[in-house]
């Protein structure tokens, strides 16, 4: 039985590497990794003498679903030939990382051990960088295309976070660049629920000391005018006030009244 | 490459660079690092800037959709989450 470690190394090069992740990588026979940019990739390559990038599984015009299946197969093949393999992903390996989930499921099915080690995710960075406490008004998050493809009962009194907005509406899974027409359709859909002038934030966490975090605040209607990348996330702050739950308040009042009567 | 990455890592952690760190890269590269000029650093280190980082497709598959209503963690797929 071999051991698959799905390891998160955080968003910022080096700075987010946990002692547990560092130890897992050092103790592995082979390290397979997916990075967020070329510097990050170079850094990951230096983490272990037997480190191999998963980047080559992406290709122009190739469905990402195929890429993820191939990454999974490669991870499993490597696992068959070794005792411990670390599949290292930027951010958190359990958050928006299909190949990590697929590889863990398949490894366990084949009788191997699979363990996930969390990393600092883009979501964690977002709360810190944008000074958002998800507990203040509540917070919902969706992959942008999934949000668009399905009917969602979301709450405009809470934060709404939409990931991968540059690729919104792409059903082919082959795009890596934004499609302005789809982004505009996305805006039109959102405008059914939010005022046109409602301020939204396009956010990108910084990947290293050489980056600035990206925070662009614009009216919702202008979203399609902003450059969006694979890393862009849309944050929509609450647009309405939280409404008191009258039903609960009345029920609680009734119970309190009954308790008062019985105690007399 | 290794020296440059170590410097980026140290600066990211807010650490002061030692003389040895500064001497480990060329003056030209050190200047780019100080100026936080990522594009020039990448070019200098001969790194391919075209890296894809999307790791999840949108769920548009009816078959996959049927798995979602219970929202239970896939217990058989994860041995432990630390």
mmCIF file of C-alpha atoms in Angstrom:
data_model
loop_
_atom_site.group_PDB
_atom_site.id
_atom_site.type_symbol
_atom_site.label_atom_id
_atom_site.label_comp_id
_atom_site.label_asym_id
_atom_site.label_seq_id
_atom_site.Cartn_x
_atom_site.Cartn_y
_atom_site.Cartn_z
ATOM 1 C CA UNK A 1 0.000 0.000 0.000
ATOM 2 C CA UNK A 2 1.367 3.376 -1.035
ATOM 3 C CA UNK A 3 0.551 6.742 0.414
ATOM 4 C CA UNK A 4 -0.771 9.758 -1.458
ATOM 5 C CA UNK A 5 -0.393 13.118 0.244
ATOM 6 C CA UNK A 6 -2.401 15.935 -1.307
ATOM 7 C CA UNK A 7 -0.626 18.993 -0.044
ATOM 8 C CA UNK A 8 -1.564 22.667 -0.125
ATOM 9 C CA UNK A 9 1.296 25.177 -0.172
ATOM 10 C CA UNK A 10 -0.809 28.309 0.065
ATOM 11 C CA UNK A 11 -1.154 31.251 -2.260
ATOM 12 C CA UNK A 12 1.995 33.254 -1.544
ATOM 13 C CA UNK A 13 5.277 31.700 -2.580
ATOM 14 C CA UNK A 14 7.079 30.369 0.507
ATOM 15 C CA UNK A 15 5.238 32.559 2.980
ATOM 16 C CA UNK A 16 2.232 30.234 3.263
ATOM 17 C CA UNK A 17 4.099 26.940 3.455
ATOM 18 C CA UNK A 18 3.062 25.182 6.675
ATOM 19 C CA UNK A 19 5.500 23.003 8.657
ATOM 20 C CA UNK A 20 3.202 20.022 7.963
ATOM 21 C CA UNK A 21 3.290 20.641 4.218
ATOM 22 C CA UNK A 22 7.063 21.108 4.286
ATOM 23 C CA UNK A 23 7.499 17.818 6.158
ATOM 24 C CA UNK A 24 5.109 15.959 3.825
ATOM 25 C CA UNK A 25 7.004 17.156 0.761
ATOM 26 C CA UNK A 26 10.406 16.316 2.257
ATOM 27 C CA UNK A 27 9.279 12.816 3.240
ATOM 28 C CA UNK A 28 7.848 11.940 -0.194
ATOM 29 C CA UNK A 29 9.651 9.932 -2.860
ATOM 30 C CA UNK A 30 8.231 12.044 -5.655
ATOM 31 C CA UNK A 31 6.482 15.410 -5.775
ATOM 32 C CA UNK A 32 3.960 16.296 -8.490
ATOM 33 C CA UNK A 33 2.853 19.894 -8.499
ATOM 34 C CA UNK A 34 0.463 22.436 -9.986
ATOM 35 C CA UNK A 35 1.468 26.072 -9.630
ATOM 36 C CA UNK A 36 -0.297 29.386 -10.106
ATOM 37 C CA UNK A 37 2.407 31.172 -12.110
ATOM 38 C CA UNK A 38 5.875 30.607 -13.519
ATOM 39 C CA UNK A 39 7.788 31.868 -10.469
ATOM 40 C CA UNK A 40 5.652 29.714 -8.211
ATOM 41 C CA UNK A 41 6.314 26.786 -10.526
ATOM 42 C CA UNK A 42 10.068 27.404 -10.369
ATOM 43 C CA UNK A 43 9.853 27.542 -6.582
ATOM 44 C CA UNK A 44 7.900 24.277 -6.433
ATOM 45 C CA UNK A 45 10.449 22.622 -8.699
ATOM 46 C CA UNK A 46 13.084 23.455 -6.081
ATOM 47 C CA UNK A 47 11.100 21.904 -3.227
ATOM 48 C CA UNK A 48 12.264 18.358 -3.941
ATOM 49 C CA UNK A 49 14.901 16.733 -6.188
ATOM 50 C CA UNK A 50 12.182 14.545 -7.727
ATOM 51 C CA UNK A 51 9.588 17.235 -8.436
ATOM 52 C CA UNK A 52 7.556 17.171 -11.645
ATOM 53 C CA UNK A 53 5.070 19.724 -12.924
ATOM 54 C CA UNK A 54 1.514 18.831 -13.935
ATOM 55 C CA UNK A 55 1.381 21.899 -16.185
ATOM 56 C CA UNK A 56 2.013 19.917 -19.391
ATOM 57 C CA UNK A 57 -1.434 18.335 -19.121
ATOM 58 C CA UNK A 58 -3.030 21.647 -20.060
ATOM 59 C CA UNK A 59 -3.133 22.459 -23.757
ATOM 60 C CA UNK A 60 -4.854 25.043 -25.946
ATOM 61 C CA UNK A 61 -8.228 23.782 -27.116
ATOM 62 C CA UNK A 62 -8.086 20.748 -24.806
ATOM 63 C CA UNK A 63 -10.926 20.290 -22.348
ATOM 64 C CA UNK A 64 -9.760 20.869 -18.784
ATOM 65 C CA UNK A 65 -11.816 17.840 -17.787
ATOM 66 C CA UNK A 66 -9.463 15.751 -19.915
ATOM 67 C CA UNK A 67 -6.457 17.524 -18.400
ATOM 68 C CA UNK A 68 -7.675 16.737 -14.878
ATOM 69 C CA UNK A 69 -8.281 13.083 -15.762
ATOM 70 C CA UNK A 70 -4.782 12.840 -17.206
ATOM 71 C CA UNK A 71 -3.275 14.536 -14.153
ATOM 72 C CA UNK A 72 -5.132 12.022 -11.992
ATOM 73 C CA UNK A 73 -3.843 9.094 -14.055
ATOM 74 C CA UNK A 74 -0.299 10.424 -13.835
ATOM 75 C CA UNK A 75 -0.562 10.814 -10.060
ATOM 76 C CA UNK A 76 -1.879 7.236 -9.750
ATOM 77 C CA UNK A 77 0.793 5.795 -12.039
ATOM 78 C CA UNK A 78 3.452 7.553 -9.967
ATOM 79 C CA UNK A 79 1.855 6.212 -6.801
ATOM 80 C CA UNK A 80 2.042 2.651 -8.142
ATOM 81 C CA UNK A 81 5.810 3.015 -8.553
ATOM 82 C CA UNK A 82 6.572 4.660 -5.205
ATOM 83 C CA UNK A 83 5.881 4.445 -1.484
ATOM 84 C CA UNK A 84 4.884 8.042 -0.823
ATOM 85 C CA UNK A 85 3.845 10.598 -3.407
ATOM 86 C CA UNK A 86 3.014 14.231 -2.689
ATOM 87 C CA UNK A 87 0.571 15.893 -5.072
ATOM 88 C CA UNK A 88 1.184 19.537 -4.330
ATOM 89 C CA UNK A 89 -1.254 22.258 -5.280
ATOM 90 C CA UNK A 90 -1.104 26.004 -4.750
ATOM 91 C CA UNK A 91 -3.695 27.195 -2.235
ATOM 92 C CA UNK A 92 -5.713 24.455 -0.565
ATOM 93 C CA UNK A 93 -5.798 21.029 -2.266
ATOM 94 C CA UNK A 94 -9.407 20.438 -1.254
ATOM 95 C CA UNK A 95 -10.766 23.765 -2.482
ATOM 96 C CA UNK A 96 -11.630 23.951 -6.194
ATOM 97 C CA UNK A 97 -9.061 21.283 -7.097
ATOM 98 C CA UNK A 98 -10.695 18.494 -9.046
ATOM 99 C CA UNK A 99 -7.526 16.448 -9.758
ATOM 100 C CA UNK A 100 -6.727 16.197 -6.036
ATOM 101 C CA UNK A 101 -10.219 14.895 -5.272
ATOM 102 C CA UNK A 102 -10.164 12.470 -8.205
ATOM 103 C CA UNK A 103 -6.707 11.171 -7.324
ATOM 104 C CA UNK A 104 -7.571 10.641 -3.661
ATOM 105 C CA UNK A 105 -10.778 8.777 -4.501
ATOM 106 C CA UNK A 106 -9.038 6.554 -7.053
ATOM 107 C CA UNK A 107 -6.058 5.901 -4.761
ATOM 108 C CA UNK A 108 -8.321 4.727 -1.947
ATOM 109 C CA UNK A 109 -10.298 2.567 -4.347
ATOM 110 C CA UNK A 110 -7.013 0.904 -5.334
ATOM 111 C CA UNK A 111 -6.190 0.189 -1.693
ATOM 112 C CA UNK A 112 -3.787 3.046 -1.058
ATOM 113 C CA UNK A 113 -3.830 5.558 1.730
ATOM 114 C CA UNK A 114 -4.733 9.149 0.883
ATOM 115 C CA UNK A 115 -4.340 12.125 3.164
ATOM 116 C CA UNK A 116 -5.073 15.781 2.536
ATOM 117 C CA UNK A 117 -3.007 18.520 4.137
ATOM 118 C CA UNK A 118 -4.705 21.919 3.964
ATOM 119 C CA UNK A 119 -3.063 25.069 2.737
ATOM 120 C CA UNK A 120 -3.969 28.756 2.906
ATOM 121 C CA UNK A 121 -6.580 29.227 0.187
ATOM 122 C CA UNK A 122 -7.451 32.247 -1.943
ATOM 123 C CA UNK A 123 -10.588 32.499 0.171
ATOM 124 C CA UNK A 124 -8.451 32.888 3.316
ATOM 125 C CA UNK A 125 -6.402 35.624 1.628
ATOM 126 C CA UNK A 126 -9.560 37.370 0.451
ATOM 127 C CA UNK A 127 -10.950 37.720 3.971
ATOM 128 C CA UNK A 128 -7.669 39.247 5.133
ATOM 129 C CA UNK A 129 -6.980 41.467 2.115
ATOM 130 C CA UNK A 130 -10.519 42.824 1.706
ATOM 131 C CA UNK A 131 -11.233 43.027 5.434
ATOM 132 C CA UNK A 132 -14.299 40.824 5.138
ATOM 133 C CA UNK A 133 -15.601 38.786 8.049
ATOM 134 C CA UNK A 134 -17.900 36.103 6.578
ATOM 135 C CA UNK A 135 -19.672 35.939 9.929
ATOM 136 C CA UNK A 136 -20.826 39.574 9.781
ATOM 137 C CA UNK A 137 -23.538 39.256 7.123
ATOM 138 C CA UNK A 138 -22.979 35.681 5.987
ATOM 139 C CA UNK A 139 -21.139 34.621 2.872
ATOM 140 C CA UNK A 140 -21.994 32.469 -0.125
ATOM 141 C CA UNK A 141 -19.609 31.285 -2.781
ATOM 142 C CA UNK A 142 -19.892 29.542 -6.111
ATOM 143 C CA UNK A 143 -17.824 28.756 -9.137
ATOM 144 C CA UNK A 144 -19.051 31.497 -11.505
ATOM 145 C CA UNK A 145 -20.138 29.257 -14.395
ATOM 146 C CA UNK A 146 -21.897 26.821 -12.101
ATOM 147 C CA UNK A 147 -23.675 29.796 -10.533
ATOM 148 C CA UNK A 148 -24.839 30.831 -13.993
ATOM 149 C CA UNK A 149 -25.781 27.362 -15.260
ATOM 150 C CA UNK A 150 -28.029 26.486 -12.328
ATOM 151 C CA UNK A 151 -30.867 28.245 -10.533
ATOM 152 C CA UNK A 152 -29.557 29.414 -7.173
ATOM 153 C CA UNK A 153 -31.483 30.829 -4.243
ATOM 154 C CA UNK A 154 -28.847 33.236 -3.044
ATOM 155 C CA UNK A 155 -29.156 35.968 -0.459
ATOM 156 C CA UNK A 156 -28.422 39.560 -1.496
ATOM 157 C CA UNK A 157 -28.103 40.518 2.185
ATOM 158 C CA UNK A 158 -24.939 38.396 2.456
ATOM 159 C CA UNK A 159 -21.609 38.508 0.620
ATOM 160 C CA UNK A 160 -21.550 36.655 -2.672
ATOM 161 C CA UNK A 161 -18.171 35.380 -3.877
ATOM 162 C CA UNK A 162 -17.866 34.056 -7.436
ATOM 163 C CA UNK A 163 -14.688 32.227 -8.460
ATOM 164 C CA UNK A 164 -13.186 31.899 -11.944
ATOM 165 C CA UNK A 165 -15.218 34.784 -13.360
ATOM 166 C CA UNK A 166 -12.988 35.176 -16.407
ATOM 167 C CA UNK A 167 -14.187 31.768 -17.612
ATOM 168 C CA UNK A 168 -17.842 32.322 -16.774
ATOM 169 C CA UNK A 169 -20.268 30.666 -19.183
ATOM 170 C CA UNK A 170 -17.630 28.472 -20.828
ATOM 171 C CA UNK A 171 -19.270 25.088 -21.313
ATOM 172 C CA UNK A 172 -16.395 23.692 -23.361
ATOM 173 C CA UNK A 173 -13.845 23.895 -20.506
ATOM 174 C CA UNK A 174 -11.246 24.799 -23.110
ATOM 175 C CA UNK A 175 -10.896 28.537 -22.457
ATOM 176 C CA UNK A 176 -8.208 30.174 -20.359
ATOM 177 C CA UNK A 177 -8.955 33.754 -21.344
ATOM 178 C CA UNK A 178 -12.018 35.804 -20.548
ATOM 179 C CA UNK A 179 -14.945 36.008 -22.925
ATOM 180 C CA UNK A 180 -16.353 39.538 -22.733
ATOM 181 C CA UNK A 181 -19.739 38.507 -24.176
ATOM 182 C CA UNK A 182 -20.181 35.888 -21.466
ATOM 183 C CA UNK A 183 -19.064 38.317 -18.767
ATOM 184 C CA UNK A 184 -21.640 40.831 -20.041
ATOM 185 C CA UNK A 185 -24.362 38.140 -19.934
ATOM 186 C CA UNK A 186 -23.244 37.357 -16.399
ATOM 187 C CA UNK A 187 -23.578 41.044 -15.476
ATOM 188 C CA UNK A 188 -27.069 41.156 -16.974
ATOM 189 C CA UNK A 189 -28.074 38.148 -14.892
ATOM 190 C CA UNK A 190 -26.651 39.698 -11.724
ATOM 191 C CA UNK A 191 -28.452 42.957 -12.469
ATOM 192 C CA UNK A 192 -31.738 41.110 -12.020
ATOM 193 C CA UNK A 193 -30.774 40.875 -8.338
ATOM 194 C CA UNK A 194 -28.451 43.828 -7.696
ATOM 195 C CA UNK A 195 -28.633 47.530 -8.579
ATOM 196 C CA UNK A 196 -26.630 48.492 -11.670
ATOM 197 C CA UNK A 197 -24.500 50.895 -9.632
ATOM 198 C CA UNK A 198 -23.861 48.415 -6.802
ATOM 199 C CA UNK A 199 -20.116 48.366 -6.151
ATOM 200 C CA UNK A 200 -18.406 45.026 -6.646
ATOM 201 C CA UNK A 201 -14.781 44.006 -6.220
ATOM 202 C CA UNK A 202 -12.530 42.115 -8.610
ATOM 203 C CA UNK A 203 -9.906 40.464 -6.443
ATOM 204 C CA UNK A 204 -6.662 38.581 -6.975
ATOM 205 C CA UNK A 205 -4.439 37.519 -4.098
ATOM 206 C CA UNK A 206 -0.715 38.132 -4.464
ATOM 207 C CA UNK A 207 1.294 35.078 -5.458
ATOM 208 C CA UNK A 208 4.642 36.381 -4.229
ATOM 209 C CA UNK A 209 6.546 39.356 -2.876
ATOM 210 C CA UNK A 210 6.825 40.577 -6.457
ATOM 211 C CA UNK A 211 3.053 40.936 -6.833
ATOM 212 C CA UNK A 212 0.561 43.441 -5.554
ATOM 213 C CA UNK A 213 -2.783 42.115 -4.538
ATOM 214 C CA UNK A 214 -5.391 43.212 -7.071
ATOM 215 C CA UNK A 215 -8.484 44.957 -5.803
ATOM 216 C CA UNK A 216 -10.616 46.787 -8.340
ATOM 217 C CA UNK A 217 -13.832 48.317 -7.046
ATOM 218 C CA UNK A 218 -16.336 49.151 -9.780
ATOM 219 C CA UNK A 219 -20.077 49.432 -10.333
ATOM 220 C CA UNK A 220 -21.540 46.054 -11.306
ATOM 221 C CA UNK A 221 -22.559 47.362 -14.732
ATOM 222 C CA UNK A 222 -18.893 48.012 -15.601
ATOM 223 C CA UNK A 223 -17.574 44.549 -14.775
ATOM 224 C CA UNK A 224 -17.022 43.645 -18.429
ATOM 225 C CA UNK A 225 -14.741 46.686 -18.864
ATOM 226 C CA UNK A 226 -12.195 45.347 -16.371
ATOM 227 C CA UNK A 227 -9.453 42.900 -17.366
ATOM 228 C CA UNK A 228 -10.182 39.492 -15.878
ATOM 229 C CA UNK A 229 -7.677 36.664 -15.546
ATOM 230 C CA UNK A 230 -7.821 33.024 -14.484
ATOM 231 C CA UNK A 231 -7.122 34.224 -10.950
ATOM 232 C CA UNK A 232 -9.873 36.862 -10.782
ATOM 233 C CA UNK A 233 -12.604 36.494 -8.190
ATOM 234 C CA UNK A 234 -15.716 38.624 -7.980
ATOM 235 C CA UNK A 235 -16.878 39.780 -4.565
ATOM 236 C CA UNK A 236 -20.364 41.247 -4.302
ATOM 237 C CA UNK A 237 -21.002 42.932 -0.961
ATOM 238 C CA UNK A 238 -24.511 42.817 0.521
ATOM 239 C CA UNK A 239 -26.996 45.021 -1.335
ATOM 240 C CA UNK A 240 -29.979 44.609 0.958
ATOM 241 C CA UNK A 241 -30.525 44.650 4.717
ATOM 242 C CA UNK A 242 -30.916 41.418 6.647
ATOM 243 C CA UNK A 243 -34.602 40.849 7.383
ATOM 244 C CA UNK A 244 -35.638 39.713 10.847
ATOM 245 C CA UNK A 245 -37.169 36.248 10.986
ATOM 246 C CA UNK A 246 -40.654 37.208 12.245
ATOM 247 C CA UNK A 247 -41.792 33.598 12.416
ATOM 248 C CA UNK A 248 -39.007 32.631 14.802
ATOM 249 C CA UNK A 249 -39.461 35.767 16.902
ATOM 250 C CA UNK A 250 -43.187 35.096 17.276
ATOM 251 C CA UNK A 251 -42.637 31.427 18.124
ATOM 252 C CA UNK A 252 -40.016 32.362 20.716
ATOM 253 C CA UNK A 253 -42.367 34.975 22.189
ATOM 254 C CA UNK A 254 -45.134 32.357 22.435
ATOM 255 C CA UNK A 255 -42.826 29.928 24.246
ATOM 256 C CA UNK A 256 -41.690 32.654 26.648
ATOM 257 C CA UNK A 257 -45.317 33.614 27.366
ATOM 258 C CA UNK A 258 -46.233 29.981 28.034
ATOM 259 C CA UNK A 259 -43.268 29.583 30.394
ATOM 260 C CA UNK A 260 -44.354 32.733 32.218
ATOM 261 C CA UNK A 261 -47.939 31.431 32.620
ATOM 262 C CA UNK A 262 -46.737 28.053 33.928
ATOM 263 C CA UNK A 263 -44.345 29.645 36.374
ATOM 264 C CA UNK A 264 -47.123 31.664 38.013
ATOM 265 C CA UNK B 1 17.357 30.521 -9.930
ATOM 266 C CA UNK B 2 17.492 28.963 -6.471
ATOM 267 C CA UNK B 3 19.148 32.057 -5.006
ATOM 268 C CA UNK B 4 16.575 34.387 -6.567
ATOM 269 C CA UNK B 5 13.699 32.294 -5.246
ATOM 270 C CA UNK B 6 15.245 32.264 -1.784
ATOM 271 C CA UNK B 7 15.450 36.060 -1.879
ATOM 272 C CA UNK B 8 11.801 36.370 -3.001
ATOM 273 C CA UNK B 9 10.793 33.988 -0.224
ATOM 274 C CA UNK B 10 12.763 35.933 2.388
ATOM 275 C CA UNK B 11 11.403 39.287 1.256
ATOM 276 C CA UNK B 12 7.881 37.835 1.302
ATOM 277 C CA UNK B 13 8.416 36.857 4.922
ATOM 278 C CA UNK B 14 9.661 40.361 5.706
ATOM 279 C CA UNK B 15 13.171 39.118 6.487
ATOM 280 C CA UNK B 16 16.307 41.213 5.968
ATOM 281 C CA UNK B 17 18.623 40.012 3.257
ATOM 282 C CA UNK B 18 22.109 39.041 4.331
ATOM 283 C CA UNK B 19 25.210 40.081 2.408
ATOM 284 C CA UNK B 20 25.465 36.490 1.227
ATOM 285 C CA UNK B 21 21.902 36.676 -0.138
ATOM 286 C CA UNK B 22 22.712 39.906 -1.973
ATOM 287 C CA UNK B 23 25.893 38.448 -3.396
ATOM 288 C CA UNK B 24 24.129 35.297 -4.554
ATOM 289 C CA UNK B 25 22.500 37.025 -7.529
ATOM 290 C CA UNK B 26 23.732 39.555 -10.086
ATOM 291 C CA UNK B 27 23.387 43.288 -9.375
ATOM 292 C CA UNK B 28 21.010 43.522 -12.309
ATOM 293 C CA UNK B 29 18.696 40.839 -10.898
ATOM 294 C CA UNK B 30 18.951 42.280 -7.397
ATOM 295 C CA UNK B 31 17.756 45.613 -8.732
ATOM 296 C CA UNK B 32 14.767 43.954 -10.461
ATOM 297 C CA UNK B 33 13.895 42.154 -7.240
ATOM 298 C CA UNK B 34 14.120 45.369 -5.225
ATOM 299 C CA UNK B 35 11.857 47.105 -7.719
ATOM 300 C CA UNK B 36 9.466 44.138 -7.565
ATOM 301 C CA UNK B 37 9.449 44.008 -11.329
ATOM 302 C CA UNK B 38 7.998 40.540 -11.801
ATOM 303 C CA UNK B 39 7.945 40.541 -15.593
ATOM 304 C CA UNK B 40 11.626 41.469 -15.827
ATOM 305 C CA UNK B 41 12.554 38.921 -13.153
ATOM 306 C CA UNK B 42 10.684 36.201 -15.045
ATOM 307 C CA UNK B 43 12.376 37.223 -18.263
ATOM 308 C CA UNK B 44 15.788 37.328 -16.616
ATOM 309 C CA UNK B 45 15.254 33.852 -15.144
ATOM 310 C CA UNK B 46 13.946 32.630 -18.494
ATOM 311 C CA UNK B 47 10.611 31.496 -17.078
ATOM 312 C CA UNK B 48 7.585 30.753 -19.222
ATOM 313 C CA UNK B 49 4.914 33.206 -18.145
ATOM 314 C CA UNK B 50 2.060 31.177 -19.644
ATOM 315 C CA UNK B 51 1.031 29.038 -16.688
ATOM 316 C CA UNK B 52 -2.573 27.886 -16.301
ATOM 317 C CA UNK B 53 -3.949 27.702 -12.828
ATOM 318 C CA UNK B 54 -7.610 26.701 -13.224
ATOM 319 C CA UNK B 55 -8.213 23.461 -11.381
ATOM 320 C CA UNK B 56 -11.972 23.065 -11.472
ATOM 321 C CA UNK B 57 -14.442 22.938 -14.356
ATOM 322 C CA UNK B 58 -17.951 24.286 -13.921
ATOM 323 C CA UNK B 59 -20.335 21.445 -13.146
ATOM 324 C CA UNK B 60 -22.524 21.120 -16.210
ATOM 325 C CA UNK B 61 -22.832 17.365 -16.138
ATOM 326 C CA UNK B 62 -26.278 15.940 -15.322
ATOM 327 C CA UNK B 63 -24.717 12.764 -13.948
ATOM 328 C CA UNK B 64 -22.493 14.706 -11.585
ATOM 329 C CA UNK B 65 -25.397 16.919 -10.603
ATOM 330 C CA UNK B 66 -27.290 13.965 -9.172
ATOM 331 C CA UNK B 67 -24.545 13.446 -6.640
ATOM 332 C CA UNK B 68 -24.899 16.892 -5.115
ATOM 333 C CA UNK B 69 -28.247 17.116 -3.252
ATOM 334 C CA UNK B 70 -27.137 15.303 -0.081
ATOM 335 C CA UNK B 71 -24.053 17.498 0.202
ATOM 336 C CA UNK B 72 -22.413 14.804 2.337
ATOM 337 C CA UNK B 73 -18.613 14.721 2.342
ATOM 338 C CA UNK B 74 -17.420 11.811 0.251
ATOM 339 C CA UNK B 75 -16.519 9.648 3.228
ATOM 340 C CA UNK B 76 -15.118 6.806 1.175
ATOM 341 C CA UNK B 77 -12.698 9.071 -0.624
ATOM 342 C CA UNK B 78 -10.891 10.734 2.233
ATOM 343 C CA UNK B 79 -9.029 8.899 4.927
ATOM 344 C CA UNK B 80 -8.169 11.940 6.935
ATOM 345 C CA UNK B 81 -8.166 15.675 6.597
ATOM 346 C CA UNK B 82 -5.707 17.347 8.878
#
